[in-house]
Amino acid sequence: MSNSGYLLIADISGYTNFVKLHNLRQKNVLGKIIADNFEFHAEAIVSDLLEAVIEVIEPTLKLNKLEGDAAFFYIESNDSKNQADDIIRIMDKANESFNEKASSLAFVRACNQRQLYSYTFEKLI
């Protein structure tokens, strides 16, 4: 028996470069004690951003897996003509939530990370 449904991957683009750029442990200007306190700086920012997205999407779609900077969601088709449109609206809300969270994080704003978020959306037939 096969089921049809929708898959959604919320992925933060540029994650690897962002982590490398903001790994304060690698910065020679900072002392070891300061660097130790900020070891997971970039990872914490990305985690906050992804969490903001998950909070919007998860009530409707099921979170299946988290992998680094990406979250994989799915939902079975309910034969509603509006289900795809509803999912797209949720994606828009998740994008708004991401942007609001990014704006609230001063360091992200200061780094001018404009292209952090993209979606991949597929309908299973």
PDB file of C-alpha atoms in Angstrom:
ATOM      1  CA  MET A   1       0.000   0.000   0.000  1.00  0.00           C
ATOM      2  CA  SER A   2       1.415   3.381  -0.927  1.00  0.00           C
ATOM      3  CA  ASN A   3       0.470   6.708   0.577  1.00  0.00           C
ATOM      4  CA  SER A   4       0.734  10.136  -0.915  1.00  0.00           C
ATOM      5  CA  GLY A   5       1.654  13.273   0.917  1.00  0.00           C
ATOM      6  CA  TYR A   6       3.976  16.207   1.116  1.00  0.00           C
ATOM      7  CA  LEU A   7       7.619  16.579   2.085  1.00  0.00           C
ATOM      8  CA  LEU A   8       9.203  19.776   3.324  1.00  0.00           C
ATOM      9  CA  ILE A   9      12.876  20.446   3.980  1.00  0.00           C
ATOM     10  CA  ALA A  10      13.637  23.650   5.846  1.00  0.00           C
ATOM     11  CA  ASP A  11      17.337  24.281   5.290  1.00  0.00           C
ATOM     12  CA  ILE A  12      19.542  27.172   6.332  1.00  0.00           C
ATOM     13  CA  SER A  13      21.665  27.922   3.279  1.00  0.00           C
ATOM     14  CA  GLY A  14      25.269  28.891   3.853  1.00  0.00           C
ATOM     15  CA  TYR A  15      25.449  27.039   7.182  1.00  0.00           C
ATOM     16  CA  THR A  16      29.003  25.696   6.757  1.00  0.00           C
ATOM     17  CA  ASN A  17      30.429  29.071   5.756  1.00  0.00           C
ATOM     18  CA  PHE A  18      28.509  30.770   8.557  1.00  0.00           C
ATOM     19  CA  VAL A  19      29.904  28.357  11.152  1.00  0.00           C
ATOM     20  CA  LYS A  20      33.448  28.743   9.821  1.00  0.00           C
ATOM     21  CA  LEU A  21      33.172  32.522   9.743  1.00  0.00           C
ATOM     22  CA  HIS A  22      31.849  32.735  13.286  1.00  0.00           C
ATOM     23  CA  ASN A  23      33.941  30.086  15.008  1.00  0.00           C
ATOM     24  CA  LEU A  24      35.404  32.407  17.629  1.00  0.00           C
ATOM     25  CA  ARG A  25      37.769  29.716  18.862  1.00  0.00           C
ATOM     26  CA  GLN A  26      39.722  30.132  15.627  1.00  0.00           C
ATOM     27  CA  LYS A  27      40.173  33.884  16.043  1.00  0.00           C
ATOM     28  CA  ASN A  28      43.704  34.740  17.215  1.00  0.00           C
ATOM     29  CA  VAL A  29      42.623  38.088  18.614  1.00  0.00           C
ATOM     30  CA  LEU A  30      40.530  36.491  21.307  1.00  0.00           C
ATOM     31  CA  GLY A  31      42.049  34.999  24.407  1.00  0.00           C
ATOM     32  CA  LYS A  32      41.483  31.330  25.168  1.00  0.00           C
ATOM     33  CA  ILE A  33      39.093  32.052  28.051  1.00  0.00           C
ATOM     34  CA  ILE A  34      36.915  34.292  25.885  1.00  0.00           C
ATOM     35  CA  ALA A  35      37.035  31.821  23.000  1.00  0.00           C
ATOM     36  CA  ASP A  36      36.016  28.977  25.323  1.00  0.00           C
ATOM     37  CA  ASN A  37      32.896  30.913  26.316  1.00  0.00           C
ATOM     38  CA  PHE A  38      31.881  31.422  22.677  1.00  0.00           C
ATOM     39  CA  GLU A  39      32.842  28.021  21.280  1.00  0.00           C
ATOM     40  CA  PHE A  40      29.375  27.234  20.042  1.00  0.00           C
ATOM     41  CA  HIS A  41      28.452  30.768  18.983  1.00  0.00           C
ATOM     42  CA  ALA A  42      27.492  30.023  15.383  1.00  0.00           C
ATOM     43  CA  GLU A  43      25.823  26.730  16.235  1.00  0.00           C
ATOM     44  CA  ALA A  44      23.668  28.479  18.845  1.00  0.00           C
ATOM     45  CA  ILE A  45      22.567  31.127  16.340  1.00  0.00           C
ATOM     46  CA  VAL A  46      21.674  28.522  13.720  1.00  0.00           C
ATOM     47  CA  SER A  47      19.845  26.467  16.347  1.00  0.00           C
ATOM     48  CA  ASP A  48      17.766  29.500  17.386  1.00  0.00           C
ATOM     49  CA  LEU A  49      16.897  30.265  13.771  1.00  0.00           C
ATOM     50  CA  LEU A  50      15.923  26.681  12.971  1.00  0.00           C
ATOM     51  CA  GLU A  51      13.871  26.431  16.164  1.00  0.00           C
ATOM     52  CA  ALA A  52      11.874  29.507  15.125  1.00  0.00           C
ATOM     53  CA  VAL A  53      11.016  27.767  11.858  1.00  0.00           C
ATOM     54  CA  ILE A  54      10.178  24.424  13.462  1.00  0.00           C
ATOM     55  CA  GLU A  55       7.767  26.058  15.918  1.00  0.00           C
ATOM     56  CA  VAL A  56       5.698  27.340  12.989  1.00  0.00           C
ATOM     57  CA  ILE A  57       5.772  24.224  10.815  1.00  0.00           C
ATOM     58  CA  GLU A  58       5.518  21.426  13.381  1.00  0.00           C
ATOM     59  CA  PRO A  59       1.922  21.902  14.483  1.00  0.00           C
ATOM     60  CA  THR A  60       0.802  21.009  10.947  1.00  0.00           C
ATOM     61  CA  LEU A  61       3.559  18.822   9.521  1.00  0.00           C
ATOM     62  CA  LYS A  62       5.388  16.090  11.425  1.00  0.00           C
ATOM     63  CA  LEU A  63       9.073  16.675  12.160  1.00  0.00           C
ATOM     64  CA  ASN A  64      10.883  13.552  11.003  1.00  0.00           C
ATOM     65  CA  LYS A  65      14.565  14.432  11.345  1.00  0.00           C
ATOM     66  CA  LEU A  66      16.992  17.198  12.230  1.00  0.00           C
ATOM     67  CA  GLU A  67      20.363  17.203  10.507  1.00  0.00           C
ATOM     68  CA  GLY A  68      22.733  20.088  11.220  1.00  0.00           C
ATOM     69  CA  ASP A  69      21.048  23.091   9.639  1.00  0.00           C
ATOM     70  CA  ALA A  70      18.024  21.318   8.187  1.00  0.00           C
ATOM     71  CA  ALA A  71      14.698  19.953   9.378  1.00  0.00           C
ATOM     72  CA  PHE A  72      12.731  17.347   7.421  1.00  0.00           C
ATOM     73  CA  PHE A  73       8.931  17.368   7.723  1.00  0.00           C
ATOM     74  CA  TYR A  74       6.159  15.305   6.171  1.00  0.00           C
ATOM     75  CA  ILE A  75       2.391  15.030   6.136  1.00  0.00           C
ATOM     76  CA  GLU A  76       0.084  12.533   4.479  1.00  0.00           C
ATOM     77  CA  SER A  77      -2.351  13.834   1.923  1.00  0.00           C
ATOM     78  CA  ASN A  78      -5.831  14.446   3.300  1.00  0.00           C
ATOM     79  CA  ASP A  79      -7.408  14.781  -0.154  1.00  0.00           C
ATOM     80  CA  SER A  80      -8.172  18.437   0.518  1.00  0.00           C
ATOM     81  CA  LYS A  81      -7.887  20.685  -2.514  1.00  0.00           C
ATOM     82  CA  ASN A  82      -6.364  23.336  -0.248  1.00  0.00           C
ATOM     83  CA  GLN A  83      -3.718  21.237   1.512  1.00  0.00           C
ATOM     84  CA  ALA A  84      -0.855  22.337  -0.754  1.00  0.00           C
ATOM     85  CA  ASP A  85      -1.910  25.988  -0.432  1.00  0.00           C
ATOM     86  CA  ASP A  86      -2.078  25.600   3.352  1.00  0.00           C
ATOM     87  CA  ILE A  87       1.449  24.191   3.400  1.00  0.00           C
ATOM     88  CA  ILE A  88       2.714  27.072   1.274  1.00  0.00           C
ATOM     89  CA  ARG A  89       1.100  29.533   3.709  1.00  0.00           C
ATOM     90  CA  ILE A  90       2.861  27.747   6.573  1.00  0.00           C
ATOM     91  CA  MET A  91       6.143  28.033   4.665  1.00  0.00           C
ATOM     92  CA  ASP A  92       5.585  31.776   4.303  1.00  0.00           C
ATOM     93  CA  LYS A  93       4.869  32.081   8.032  1.00  0.00           C
ATOM     94  CA  ALA A  94       7.993  30.057   8.824  1.00  0.00           C
ATOM     95  CA  ASN A  95      10.030  32.383   6.627  1.00  0.00           C
ATOM     96  CA  GLU A  96       8.582  35.393   8.471  1.00  0.00           C
ATOM     97  CA  SER A  97       9.403  33.769  11.804  1.00  0.00           C
ATOM     98  CA  PHE A  98      12.949  33.101  10.619  1.00  0.00           C
ATOM     99  CA  ASN A  99      13.409  36.710   9.514  1.00  0.00           C
ATOM    100  CA  GLU A 100      11.999  38.051  12.786  1.00  0.00           C
ATOM    101  CA  LYS A 101      14.354  35.819  14.771  1.00  0.00           C
ATOM    102  CA  ALA A 102      17.306  36.814  12.588  1.00  0.00           C
ATOM    103  CA  SER A 103      16.463  40.484  13.149  1.00  0.00           C
ATOM    104  CA  SER A 104      16.373  39.933  16.894  1.00  0.00           C
ATOM    105  CA  LEU A 105      19.839  38.400  16.917  1.00  0.00           C
ATOM    106  CA  ALA A 106      22.177  41.381  16.836  1.00  0.00           C
ATOM    107  CA  PHE A 107      25.187  39.381  15.695  1.00  0.00           C
ATOM    108  CA  VAL A 108      23.358  37.910  12.724  1.00  0.00           C
ATOM    109  CA  ARG A 109      22.138  41.354  11.771  1.00  0.00           C
ATOM    110  CA  ALA A 110      25.648  42.768  12.134  1.00  0.00           C
ATOM    111  CA  CYS A 111      27.055  40.048   9.895  1.00  0.00           C
ATOM    112  CA  ASN A 112      24.526  40.923   7.182  1.00  0.00           C
ATOM    113  CA  GLN A 113      23.582  37.303   6.492  1.00  0.00           C
ATOM    114  CA  ARG A 114      20.857  37.862   3.911  1.00  0.00           C
ATOM    115  CA  GLN A 115      20.570  34.447   2.290  1.00  0.00           C
ATOM    116  CA  LEU A 116      20.343  32.115   5.247  1.00  0.00           C
ATOM    117  CA  TYR A 117      17.099  30.354   4.494  1.00  0.00           C
ATOM    118  CA  SER A 118      15.610  28.399   1.658  1.00  0.00           C
ATOM    119  CA  TYR A 119      12.925  25.778   1.258  1.00  0.00           C
ATOM    120  CA  THR A 120      12.664  22.632  -0.777  1.00  0.00           C
ATOM    121  CA  PHE A 121       9.093  21.538  -1.339  1.00  0.00           C
ATOM    122  CA  GLU A 122       7.880  18.455  -3.165  1.00  0.00           C
ATOM    123  CA  LYS A 123       4.542  16.785  -3.585  1.00  0.00           C
ATOM    124  CA  LEU A 124       4.566  13.001  -3.659  1.00  0.00           C
ATOM    125  CA  ILE A 125       2.287  11.506  -6.247  1.00  0.00           C
TER     126      ILE A 125
END
